[in-house]
PDB file of C-alpha atoms in Angstrom:
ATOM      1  CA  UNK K   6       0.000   0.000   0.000  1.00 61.00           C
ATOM      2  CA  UNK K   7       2.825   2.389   0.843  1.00 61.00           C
ATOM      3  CA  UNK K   8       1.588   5.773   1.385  1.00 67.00           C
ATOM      4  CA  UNK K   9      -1.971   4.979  -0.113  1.00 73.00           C
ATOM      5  CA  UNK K  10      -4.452   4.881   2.725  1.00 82.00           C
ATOM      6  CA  UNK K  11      -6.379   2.694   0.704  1.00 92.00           C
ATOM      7  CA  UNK K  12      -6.219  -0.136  -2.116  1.00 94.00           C
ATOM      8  CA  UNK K  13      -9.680  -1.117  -3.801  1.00 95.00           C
ATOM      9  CA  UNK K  14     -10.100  -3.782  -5.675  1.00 95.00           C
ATOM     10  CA  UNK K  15     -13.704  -4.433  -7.756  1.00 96.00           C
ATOM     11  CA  UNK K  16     -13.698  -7.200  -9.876  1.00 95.00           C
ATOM     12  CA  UNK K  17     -15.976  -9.514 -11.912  1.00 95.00           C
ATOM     13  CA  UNK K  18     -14.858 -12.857 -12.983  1.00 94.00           C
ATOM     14  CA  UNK K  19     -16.075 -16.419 -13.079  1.00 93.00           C
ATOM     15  CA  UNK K  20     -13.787 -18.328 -10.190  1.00 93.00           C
ATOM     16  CA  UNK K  21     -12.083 -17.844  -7.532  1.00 92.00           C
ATOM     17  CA  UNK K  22      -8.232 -18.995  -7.358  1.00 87.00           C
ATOM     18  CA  UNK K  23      -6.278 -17.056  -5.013  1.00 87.00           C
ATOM     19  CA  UNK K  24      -4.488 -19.195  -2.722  1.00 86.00           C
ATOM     20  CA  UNK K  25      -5.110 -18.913   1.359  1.00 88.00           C
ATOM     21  CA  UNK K  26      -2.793 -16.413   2.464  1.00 90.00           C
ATOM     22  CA  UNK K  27      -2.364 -13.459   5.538  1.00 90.00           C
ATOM     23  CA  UNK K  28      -1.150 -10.069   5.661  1.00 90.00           C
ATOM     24  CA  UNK K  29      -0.486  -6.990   8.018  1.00 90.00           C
ATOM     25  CA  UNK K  30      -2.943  -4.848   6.223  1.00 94.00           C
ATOM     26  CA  UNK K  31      -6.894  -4.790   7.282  1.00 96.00           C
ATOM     27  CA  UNK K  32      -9.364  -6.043   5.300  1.00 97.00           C
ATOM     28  CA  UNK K  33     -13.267  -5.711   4.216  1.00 98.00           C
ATOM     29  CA  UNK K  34     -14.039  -8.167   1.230  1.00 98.00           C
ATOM     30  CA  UNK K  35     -17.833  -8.440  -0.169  1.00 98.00           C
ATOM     31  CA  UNK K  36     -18.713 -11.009  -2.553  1.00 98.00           C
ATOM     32  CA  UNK K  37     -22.017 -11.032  -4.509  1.00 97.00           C
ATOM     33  CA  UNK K  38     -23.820 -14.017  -6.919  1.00 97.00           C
ATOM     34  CA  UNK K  39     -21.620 -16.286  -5.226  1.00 96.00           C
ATOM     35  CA  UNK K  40     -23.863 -18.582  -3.725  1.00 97.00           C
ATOM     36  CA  UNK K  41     -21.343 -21.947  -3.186  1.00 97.00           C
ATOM     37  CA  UNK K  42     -18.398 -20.388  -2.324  1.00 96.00           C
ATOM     38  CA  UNK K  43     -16.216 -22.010   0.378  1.00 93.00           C
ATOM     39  CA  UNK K  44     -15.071 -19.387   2.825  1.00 95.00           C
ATOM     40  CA  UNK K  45     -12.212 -19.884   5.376  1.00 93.00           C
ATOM     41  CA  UNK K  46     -11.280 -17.659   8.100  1.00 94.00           C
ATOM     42  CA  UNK K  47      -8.761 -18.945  10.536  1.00 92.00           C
ATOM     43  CA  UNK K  48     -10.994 -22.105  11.779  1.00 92.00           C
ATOM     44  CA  UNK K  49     -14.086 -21.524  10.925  1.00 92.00           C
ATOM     45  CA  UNK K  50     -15.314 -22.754   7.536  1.00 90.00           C
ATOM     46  CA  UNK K  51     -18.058 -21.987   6.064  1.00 93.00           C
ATOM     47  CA  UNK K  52     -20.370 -22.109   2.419  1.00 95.00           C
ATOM     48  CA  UNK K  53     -21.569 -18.905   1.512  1.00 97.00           C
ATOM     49  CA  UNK K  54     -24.870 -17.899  -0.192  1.00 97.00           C
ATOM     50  CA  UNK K  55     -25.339 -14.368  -2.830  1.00 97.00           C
ATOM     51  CA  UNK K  56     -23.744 -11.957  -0.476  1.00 98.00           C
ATOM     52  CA  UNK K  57     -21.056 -11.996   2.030  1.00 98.00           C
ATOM     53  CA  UNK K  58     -19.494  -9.728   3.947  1.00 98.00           C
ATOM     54  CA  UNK K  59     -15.918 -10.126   6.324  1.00 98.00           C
ATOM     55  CA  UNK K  60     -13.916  -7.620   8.334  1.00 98.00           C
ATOM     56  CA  UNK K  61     -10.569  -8.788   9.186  1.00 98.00           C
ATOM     57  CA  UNK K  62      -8.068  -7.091  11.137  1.00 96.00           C
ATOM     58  CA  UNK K  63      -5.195  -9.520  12.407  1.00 94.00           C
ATOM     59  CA  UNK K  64      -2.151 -10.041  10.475  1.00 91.00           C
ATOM     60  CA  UNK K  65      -2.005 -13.769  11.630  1.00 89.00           C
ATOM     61  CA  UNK K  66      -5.237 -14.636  10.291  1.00 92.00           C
ATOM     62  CA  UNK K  67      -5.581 -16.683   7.386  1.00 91.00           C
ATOM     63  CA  UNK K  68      -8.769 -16.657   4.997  1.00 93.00           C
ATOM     64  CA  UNK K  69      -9.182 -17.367   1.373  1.00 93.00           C
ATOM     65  CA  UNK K  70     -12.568 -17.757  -0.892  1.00 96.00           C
ATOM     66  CA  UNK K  71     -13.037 -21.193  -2.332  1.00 92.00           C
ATOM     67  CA  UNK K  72     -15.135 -21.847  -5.601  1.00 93.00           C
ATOM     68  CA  UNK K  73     -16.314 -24.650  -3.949  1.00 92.00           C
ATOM     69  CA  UNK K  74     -19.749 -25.403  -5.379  1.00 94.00           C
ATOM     70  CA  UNK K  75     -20.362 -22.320  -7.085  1.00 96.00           C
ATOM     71  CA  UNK K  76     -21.676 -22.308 -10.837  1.00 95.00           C
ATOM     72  CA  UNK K  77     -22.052 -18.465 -10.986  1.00 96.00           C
ATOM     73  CA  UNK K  78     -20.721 -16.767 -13.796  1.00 93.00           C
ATOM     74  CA  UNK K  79     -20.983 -13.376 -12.783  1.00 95.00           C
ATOM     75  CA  UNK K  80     -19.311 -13.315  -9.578  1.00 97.00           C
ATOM     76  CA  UNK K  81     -18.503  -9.733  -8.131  1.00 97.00           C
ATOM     77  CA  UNK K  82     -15.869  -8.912  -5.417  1.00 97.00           C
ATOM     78  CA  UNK K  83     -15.010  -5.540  -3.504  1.00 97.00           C
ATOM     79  CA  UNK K  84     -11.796  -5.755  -1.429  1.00 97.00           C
ATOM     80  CA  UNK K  85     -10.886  -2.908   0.134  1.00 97.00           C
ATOM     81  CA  UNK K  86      -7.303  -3.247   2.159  1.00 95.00           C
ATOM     82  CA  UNK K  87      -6.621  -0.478   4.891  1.00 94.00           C
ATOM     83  CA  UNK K  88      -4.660   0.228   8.037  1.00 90.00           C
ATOM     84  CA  UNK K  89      -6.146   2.111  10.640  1.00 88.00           C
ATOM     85  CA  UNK K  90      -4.220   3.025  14.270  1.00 86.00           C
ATOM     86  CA  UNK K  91      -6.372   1.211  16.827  1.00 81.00           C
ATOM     87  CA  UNK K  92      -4.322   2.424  20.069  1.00 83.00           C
ATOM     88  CA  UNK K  93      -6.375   4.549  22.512  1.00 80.00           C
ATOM     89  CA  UNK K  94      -4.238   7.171  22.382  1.00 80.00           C
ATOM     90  CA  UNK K  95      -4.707   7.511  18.144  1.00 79.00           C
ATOM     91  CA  UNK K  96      -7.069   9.486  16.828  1.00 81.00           C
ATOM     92  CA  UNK K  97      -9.475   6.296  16.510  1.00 82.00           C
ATOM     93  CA  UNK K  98      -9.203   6.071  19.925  1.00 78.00           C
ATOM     94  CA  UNK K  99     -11.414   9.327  20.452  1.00 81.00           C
ATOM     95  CA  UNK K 100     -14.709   9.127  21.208  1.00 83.00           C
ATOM     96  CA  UNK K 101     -16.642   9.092  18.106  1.00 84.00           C
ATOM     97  CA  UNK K 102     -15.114   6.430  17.045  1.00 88.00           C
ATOM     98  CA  UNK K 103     -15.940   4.085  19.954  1.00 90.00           C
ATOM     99  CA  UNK K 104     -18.041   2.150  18.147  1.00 92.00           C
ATOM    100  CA  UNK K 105     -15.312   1.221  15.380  1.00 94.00           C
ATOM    101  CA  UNK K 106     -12.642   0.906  17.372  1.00 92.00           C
ATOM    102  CA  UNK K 107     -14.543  -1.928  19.571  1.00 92.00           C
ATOM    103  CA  UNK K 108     -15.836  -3.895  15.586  1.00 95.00           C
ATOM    104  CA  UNK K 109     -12.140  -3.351  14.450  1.00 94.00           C
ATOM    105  CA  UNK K 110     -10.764  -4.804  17.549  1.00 93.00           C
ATOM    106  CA  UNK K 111     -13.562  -8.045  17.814  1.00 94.00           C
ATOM    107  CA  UNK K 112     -12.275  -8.259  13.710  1.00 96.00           C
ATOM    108  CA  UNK K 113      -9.288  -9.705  14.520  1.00 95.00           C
ATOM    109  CA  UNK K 114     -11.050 -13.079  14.870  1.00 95.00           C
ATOM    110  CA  UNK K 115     -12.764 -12.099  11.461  1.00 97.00           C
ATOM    111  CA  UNK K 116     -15.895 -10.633  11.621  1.00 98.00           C
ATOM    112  CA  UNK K 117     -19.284 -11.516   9.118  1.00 98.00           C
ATOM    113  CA  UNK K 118     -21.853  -9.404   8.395  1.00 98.00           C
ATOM    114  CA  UNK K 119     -25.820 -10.088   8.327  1.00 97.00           C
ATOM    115  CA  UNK K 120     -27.647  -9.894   5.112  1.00 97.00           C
ATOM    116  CA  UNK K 121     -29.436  -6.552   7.158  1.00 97.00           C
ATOM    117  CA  UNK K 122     -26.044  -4.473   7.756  1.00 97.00           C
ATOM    118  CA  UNK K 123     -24.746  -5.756   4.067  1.00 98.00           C
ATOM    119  CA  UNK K 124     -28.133  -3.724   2.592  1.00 97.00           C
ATOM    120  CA  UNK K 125     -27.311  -0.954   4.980  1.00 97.00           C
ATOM    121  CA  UNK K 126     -24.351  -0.385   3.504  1.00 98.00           C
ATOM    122  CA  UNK K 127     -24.751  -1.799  -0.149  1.00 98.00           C
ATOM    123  CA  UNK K 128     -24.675   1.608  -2.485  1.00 98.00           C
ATOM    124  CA  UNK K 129     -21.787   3.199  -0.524  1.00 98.00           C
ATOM    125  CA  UNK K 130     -19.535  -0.634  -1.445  1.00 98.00           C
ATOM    126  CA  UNK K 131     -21.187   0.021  -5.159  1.00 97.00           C
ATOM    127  CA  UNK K 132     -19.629   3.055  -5.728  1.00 97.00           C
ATOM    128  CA  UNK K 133     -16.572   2.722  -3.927  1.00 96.00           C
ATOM    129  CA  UNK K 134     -14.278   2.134  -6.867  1.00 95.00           C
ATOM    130  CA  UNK K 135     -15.559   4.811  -9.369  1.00 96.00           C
ATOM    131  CA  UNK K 136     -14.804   7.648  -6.534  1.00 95.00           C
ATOM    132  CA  UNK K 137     -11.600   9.262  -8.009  1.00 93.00           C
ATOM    133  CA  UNK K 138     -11.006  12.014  -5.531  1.00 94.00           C
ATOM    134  CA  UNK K 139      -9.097  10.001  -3.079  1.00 92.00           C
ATOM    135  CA  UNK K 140     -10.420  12.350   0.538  1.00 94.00           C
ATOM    136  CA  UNK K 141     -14.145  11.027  -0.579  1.00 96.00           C
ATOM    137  CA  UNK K 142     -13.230   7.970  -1.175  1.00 95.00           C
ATOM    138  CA  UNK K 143     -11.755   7.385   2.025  1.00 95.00           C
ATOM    139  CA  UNK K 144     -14.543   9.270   3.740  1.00 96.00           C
ATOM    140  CA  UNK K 145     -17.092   7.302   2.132  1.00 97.00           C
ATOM    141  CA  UNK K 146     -15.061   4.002   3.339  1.00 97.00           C
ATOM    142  CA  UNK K 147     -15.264   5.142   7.187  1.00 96.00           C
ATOM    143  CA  UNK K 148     -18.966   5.557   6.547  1.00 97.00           C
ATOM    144  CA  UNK K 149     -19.395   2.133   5.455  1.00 98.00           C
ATOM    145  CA  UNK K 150     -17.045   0.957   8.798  1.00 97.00           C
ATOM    146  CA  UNK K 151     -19.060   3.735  10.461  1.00 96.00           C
ATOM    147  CA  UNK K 152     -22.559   2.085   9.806  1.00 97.00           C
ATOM    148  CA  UNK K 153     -21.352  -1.551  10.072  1.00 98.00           C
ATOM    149  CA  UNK K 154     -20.161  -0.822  13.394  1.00 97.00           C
ATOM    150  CA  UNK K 155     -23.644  -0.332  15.007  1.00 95.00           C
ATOM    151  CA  UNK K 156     -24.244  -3.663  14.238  1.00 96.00           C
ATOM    152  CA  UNK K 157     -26.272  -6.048  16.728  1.00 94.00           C
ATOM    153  CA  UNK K 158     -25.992  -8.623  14.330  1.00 94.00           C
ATOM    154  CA  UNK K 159     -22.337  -9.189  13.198  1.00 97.00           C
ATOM    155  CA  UNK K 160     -20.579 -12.542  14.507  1.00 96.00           C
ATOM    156  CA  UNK K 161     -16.667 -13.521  14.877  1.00 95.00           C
ATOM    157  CA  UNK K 162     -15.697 -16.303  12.700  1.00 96.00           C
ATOM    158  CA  UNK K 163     -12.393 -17.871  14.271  1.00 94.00           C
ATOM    159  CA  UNK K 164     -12.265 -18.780  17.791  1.00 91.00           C
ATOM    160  CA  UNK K 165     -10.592 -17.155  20.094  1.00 88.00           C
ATOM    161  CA  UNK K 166      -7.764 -19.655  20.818  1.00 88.00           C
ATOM    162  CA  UNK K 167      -7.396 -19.901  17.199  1.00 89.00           C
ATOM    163  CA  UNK K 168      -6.774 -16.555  16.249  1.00 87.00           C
ATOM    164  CA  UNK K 169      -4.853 -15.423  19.772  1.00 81.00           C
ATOM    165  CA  UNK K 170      -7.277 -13.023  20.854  1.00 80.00           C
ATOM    166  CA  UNK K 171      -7.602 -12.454  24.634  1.00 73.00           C
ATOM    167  CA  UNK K 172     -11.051 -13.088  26.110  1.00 67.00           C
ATOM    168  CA  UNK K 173     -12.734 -10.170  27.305  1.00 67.00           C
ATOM    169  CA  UNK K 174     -16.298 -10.187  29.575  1.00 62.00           C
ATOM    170  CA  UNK K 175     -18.437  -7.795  31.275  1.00 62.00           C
ATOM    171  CA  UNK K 176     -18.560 -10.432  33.935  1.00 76.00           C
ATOM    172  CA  UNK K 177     -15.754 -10.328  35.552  1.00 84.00           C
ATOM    173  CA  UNK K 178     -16.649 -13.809  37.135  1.00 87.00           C
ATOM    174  CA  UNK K 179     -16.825 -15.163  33.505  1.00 88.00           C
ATOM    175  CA  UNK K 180     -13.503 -13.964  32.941  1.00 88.00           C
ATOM    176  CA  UNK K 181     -12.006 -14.992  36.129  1.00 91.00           C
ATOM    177  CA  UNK K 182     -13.281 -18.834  34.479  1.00 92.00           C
ATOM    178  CA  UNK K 183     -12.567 -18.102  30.758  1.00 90.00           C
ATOM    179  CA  UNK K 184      -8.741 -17.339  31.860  1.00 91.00           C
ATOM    180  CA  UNK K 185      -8.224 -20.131  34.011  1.00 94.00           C
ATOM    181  CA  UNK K 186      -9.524 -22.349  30.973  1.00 93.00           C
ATOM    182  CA  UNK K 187      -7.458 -20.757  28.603  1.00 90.00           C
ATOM    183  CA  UNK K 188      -4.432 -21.442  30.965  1.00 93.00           C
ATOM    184  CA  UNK K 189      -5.593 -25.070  31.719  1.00 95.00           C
ATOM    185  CA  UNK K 190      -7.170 -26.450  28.742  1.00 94.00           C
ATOM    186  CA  UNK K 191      -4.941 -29.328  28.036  1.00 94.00           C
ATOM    187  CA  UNK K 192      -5.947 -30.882  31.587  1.00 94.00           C
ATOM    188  CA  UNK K 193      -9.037 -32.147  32.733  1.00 93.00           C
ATOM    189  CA  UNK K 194     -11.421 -29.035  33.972  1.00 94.00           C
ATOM    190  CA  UNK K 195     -13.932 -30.014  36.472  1.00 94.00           C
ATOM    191  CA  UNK K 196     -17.344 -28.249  37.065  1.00 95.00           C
ATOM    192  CA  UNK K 197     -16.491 -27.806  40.862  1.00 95.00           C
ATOM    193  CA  UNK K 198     -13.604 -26.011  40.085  1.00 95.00           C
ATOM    194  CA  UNK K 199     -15.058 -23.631  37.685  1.00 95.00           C
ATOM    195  CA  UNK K 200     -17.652 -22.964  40.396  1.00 94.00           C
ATOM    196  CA  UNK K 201     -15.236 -22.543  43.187  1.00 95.00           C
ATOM    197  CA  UNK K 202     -13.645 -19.784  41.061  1.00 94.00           C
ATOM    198  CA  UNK K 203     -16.666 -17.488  40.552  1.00 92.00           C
ATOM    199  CA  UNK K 204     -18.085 -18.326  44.056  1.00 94.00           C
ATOM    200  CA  UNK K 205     -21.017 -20.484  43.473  1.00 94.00           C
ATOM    201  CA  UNK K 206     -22.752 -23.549  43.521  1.00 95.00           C
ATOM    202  CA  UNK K 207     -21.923 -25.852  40.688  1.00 94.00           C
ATOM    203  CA  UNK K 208     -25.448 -25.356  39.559  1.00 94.00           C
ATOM    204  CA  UNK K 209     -25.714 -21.723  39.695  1.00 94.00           C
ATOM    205  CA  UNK K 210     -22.574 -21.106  37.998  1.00 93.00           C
ATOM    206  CA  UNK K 211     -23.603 -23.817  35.486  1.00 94.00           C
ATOM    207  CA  UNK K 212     -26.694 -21.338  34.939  1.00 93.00           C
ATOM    208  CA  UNK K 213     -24.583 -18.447  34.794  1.00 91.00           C
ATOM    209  CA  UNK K 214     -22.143 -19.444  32.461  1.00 91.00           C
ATOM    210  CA  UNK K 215     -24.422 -19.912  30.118  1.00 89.00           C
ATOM    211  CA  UNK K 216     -26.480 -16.807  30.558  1.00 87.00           C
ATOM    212  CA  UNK K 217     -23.679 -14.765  29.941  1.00 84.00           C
ATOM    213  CA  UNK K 218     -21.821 -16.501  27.275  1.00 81.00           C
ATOM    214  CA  UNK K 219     -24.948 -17.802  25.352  1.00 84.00           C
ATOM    215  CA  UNK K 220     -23.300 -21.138  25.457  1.00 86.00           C
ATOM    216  CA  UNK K 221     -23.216 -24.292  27.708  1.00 93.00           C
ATOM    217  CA  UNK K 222     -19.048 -24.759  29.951  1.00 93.00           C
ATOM    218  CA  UNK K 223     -18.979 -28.170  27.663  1.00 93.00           C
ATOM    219  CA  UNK K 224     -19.059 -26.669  24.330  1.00 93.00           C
ATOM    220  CA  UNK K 225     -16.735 -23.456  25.571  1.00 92.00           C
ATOM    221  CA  UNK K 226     -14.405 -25.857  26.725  1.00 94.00           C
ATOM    222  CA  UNK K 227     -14.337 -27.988  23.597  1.00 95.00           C
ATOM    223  CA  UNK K 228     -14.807 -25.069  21.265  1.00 92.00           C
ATOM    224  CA  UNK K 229     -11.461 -23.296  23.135  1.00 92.00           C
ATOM    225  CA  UNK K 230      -9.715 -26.844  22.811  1.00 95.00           C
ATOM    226  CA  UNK K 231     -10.161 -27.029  19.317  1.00 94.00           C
ATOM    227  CA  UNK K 232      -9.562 -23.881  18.396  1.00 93.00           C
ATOM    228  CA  UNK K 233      -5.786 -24.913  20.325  1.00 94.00           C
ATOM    229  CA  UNK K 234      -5.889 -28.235  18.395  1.00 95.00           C
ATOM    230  CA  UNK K 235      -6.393 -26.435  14.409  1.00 93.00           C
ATOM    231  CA  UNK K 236      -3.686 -23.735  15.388  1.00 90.00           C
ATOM    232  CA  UNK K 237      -1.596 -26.497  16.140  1.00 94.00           C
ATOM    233  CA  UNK K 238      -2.523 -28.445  12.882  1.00 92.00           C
ATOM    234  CA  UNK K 239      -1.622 -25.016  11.020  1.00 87.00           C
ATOM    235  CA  UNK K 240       1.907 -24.266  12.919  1.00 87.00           C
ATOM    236  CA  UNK K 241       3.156 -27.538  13.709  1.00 91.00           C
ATOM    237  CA  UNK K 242       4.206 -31.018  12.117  1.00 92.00           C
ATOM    238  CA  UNK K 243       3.066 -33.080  15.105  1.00 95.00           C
ATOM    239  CA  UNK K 244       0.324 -36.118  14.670  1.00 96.00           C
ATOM    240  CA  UNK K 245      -2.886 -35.375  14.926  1.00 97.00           C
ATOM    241  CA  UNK K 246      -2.482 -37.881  18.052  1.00 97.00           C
ATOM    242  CA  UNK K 247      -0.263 -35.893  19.835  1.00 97.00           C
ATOM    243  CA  UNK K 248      -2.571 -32.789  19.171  1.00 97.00           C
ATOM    244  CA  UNK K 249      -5.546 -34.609  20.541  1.00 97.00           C
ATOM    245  CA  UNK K 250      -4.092 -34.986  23.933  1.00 96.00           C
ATOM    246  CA  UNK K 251      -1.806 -32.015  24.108  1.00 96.00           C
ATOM    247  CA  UNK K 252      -5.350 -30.255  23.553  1.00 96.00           C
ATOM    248  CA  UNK K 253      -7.073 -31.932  26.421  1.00 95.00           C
ATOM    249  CA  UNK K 254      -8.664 -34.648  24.651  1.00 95.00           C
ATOM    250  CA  UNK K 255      -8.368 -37.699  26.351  1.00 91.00           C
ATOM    251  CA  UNK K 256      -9.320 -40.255  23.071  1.00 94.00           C
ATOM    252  CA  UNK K 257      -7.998 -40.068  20.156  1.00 96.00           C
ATOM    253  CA  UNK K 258     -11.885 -41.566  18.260  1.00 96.00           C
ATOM    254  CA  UNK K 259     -14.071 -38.941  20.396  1.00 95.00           C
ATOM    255  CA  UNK K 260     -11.686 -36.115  18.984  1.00 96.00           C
ATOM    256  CA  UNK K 261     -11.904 -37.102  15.348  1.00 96.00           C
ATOM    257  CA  UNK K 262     -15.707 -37.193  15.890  1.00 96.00           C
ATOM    258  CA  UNK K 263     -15.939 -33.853  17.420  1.00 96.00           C
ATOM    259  CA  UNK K 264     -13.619 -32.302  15.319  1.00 95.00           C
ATOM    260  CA  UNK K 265     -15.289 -33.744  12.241  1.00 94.00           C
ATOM    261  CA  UNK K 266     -18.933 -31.918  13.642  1.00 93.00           C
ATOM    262  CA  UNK K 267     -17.723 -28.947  14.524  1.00 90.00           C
ATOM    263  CA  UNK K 268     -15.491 -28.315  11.394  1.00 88.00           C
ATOM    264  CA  UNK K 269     -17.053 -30.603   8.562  1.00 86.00           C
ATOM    265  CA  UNK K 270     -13.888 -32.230   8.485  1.00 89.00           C
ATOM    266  CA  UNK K 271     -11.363 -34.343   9.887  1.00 94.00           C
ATOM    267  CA  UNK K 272      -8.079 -33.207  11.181  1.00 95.00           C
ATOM    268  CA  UNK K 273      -6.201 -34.560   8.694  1.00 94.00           C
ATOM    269  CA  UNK K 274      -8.461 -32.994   5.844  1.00 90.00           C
ATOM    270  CA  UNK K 275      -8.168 -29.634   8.061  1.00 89.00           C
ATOM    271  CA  UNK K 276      -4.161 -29.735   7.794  1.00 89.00           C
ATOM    272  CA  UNK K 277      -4.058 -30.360   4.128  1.00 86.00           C
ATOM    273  CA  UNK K 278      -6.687 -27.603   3.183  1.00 78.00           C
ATOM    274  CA  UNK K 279      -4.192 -25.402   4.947  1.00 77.00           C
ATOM    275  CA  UNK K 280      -1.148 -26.849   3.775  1.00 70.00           C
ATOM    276  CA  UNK K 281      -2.346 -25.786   0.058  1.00 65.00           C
ATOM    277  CA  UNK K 282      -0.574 -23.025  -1.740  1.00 59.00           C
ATOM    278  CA  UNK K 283      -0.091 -20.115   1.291  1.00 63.00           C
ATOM    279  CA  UNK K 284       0.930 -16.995   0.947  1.00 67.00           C
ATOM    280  CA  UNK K 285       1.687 -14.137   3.443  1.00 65.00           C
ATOM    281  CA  UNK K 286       1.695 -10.925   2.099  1.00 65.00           C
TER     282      UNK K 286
END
């Protein structure tokens, strides 16, 4: 990018074949008639249908678009590649820009956007490209991070112990237990434990776990130790075996089976998806 505050990309073509790769820069990419598409961001993995829309802001964090099943031969794609200063003390860190600080920061696990916000914010990625005075353009672009940030419907894609993002709570029981499992995954975590640590009754805690993190301590747990187990399949040449239990998973079958539902594939698969063509930019 050098001194360019942004690069803009708007193309139309028939397939997609860029390789899975990372880079330092930040990155919005919408896709459109591209219902099929295979779309991989850190570990999650997903199929797309006729619009999608991803924020990502980590440099560590790879992604890639996969034709997949897609027959479309009119595919469109806006990427838009940026670097903005997140650090409170930047000008982003003032107080209008709260809002986008706080998306830009949660991006760094990748972010998607729901069919509502991509509507929202539709004309302003149209016209994007054809804006040749470069102060509108990148005026119009903080709009469209602007609007997308008041978003009540955006999710991350990668887990947290995938992408090496820090848990954060406004609980700061939860916390207290979402650090201590990040610090003890690979051993056995009991419920009386978890309780002792917030100060409650195993079944009160089990309550408000869930209440607060809109899922049950089993599937956190599992979710956090699998997110371990696919950074490990990514970074390092060790078995899957060895990755099961260095991950906290105590058979070697009931790990393959988990991994295989929560990822639509098995480990192995996982690794060699990754260990296509990469590129780090």
């Amino acid at each position: 990018m050098g001194k360019d505050s942004l690069y803009i990309a708007d193309r139309r073509k028939k397939e997609f074949t860029y390789p899975i790769h990372n880079h330092e820069v930040f990155e919005l990419n919408f896709v459109e008639h591209a219902s099929g598409v295979r779309r991989i961001v850190g570990d999650s993995n997903e199929v797309i249908g006729e619009y999608d829309l991803v924020l990502i802001t980590s440099p560590d964090l790879e992604h890639v678009w996969e034709q997949n099943e897609c027959k479309s031969e009119d595919i469109r794609e806006v990427t838009v590649q940026f670097y903005i200063d997140l650090s409170e003390d930047g000008f982003f860190g003032r107080n209008p820009f709260n809002s986008l600080r706080k998306m830009m920061l949660e991006a760094r696990k990748g972010l998607a956007f729901h069919m509502e916000d991509i509507l929202r914010v539709y004309n302003l990625i149209d016209t994007l490209s054809s804006i040749k005075d470069g102060f509108y353009a990148v005026t119009q672009f903080l709009a469209i991070l602007y609007e997308l940030s008041k978003s009540t419907k955006m999710r991350p894609l990668a887990s947290n112990s995938y992408a090496k993002v820090e848990v954060a709570s406004d609980s700061r029981r939860v916390l207290k237990v979402k650090n201590f499992i990040a610090k003890n995954y690979m051993d056995e975590i009991r419920l009386g434990t978890l309780a002792d640590i917030a100060g409650m009754s195993p079944s009160a805690f089990s309550r408000f776990f869930k209440l607060h993190t809109g899922r049950t301590l089993s599937d956190y747990v599992i979710d956090m130790r699998l997110g371990y187990a696919s950074r490990m399949l990514v970074d390092t040449s060790k078995s899957v075996a060895e990755i099961c239990y260095e991950c906290g998973f105590n058979n070697l079958s009931n790990f393959n089976r988990i991994f295989k539902k929560k990822k639509d594939c098995s480990p192995t698969e996982f690794r060699e998806n990754y260990h296509k063509t990469r590129i780090i930019i």
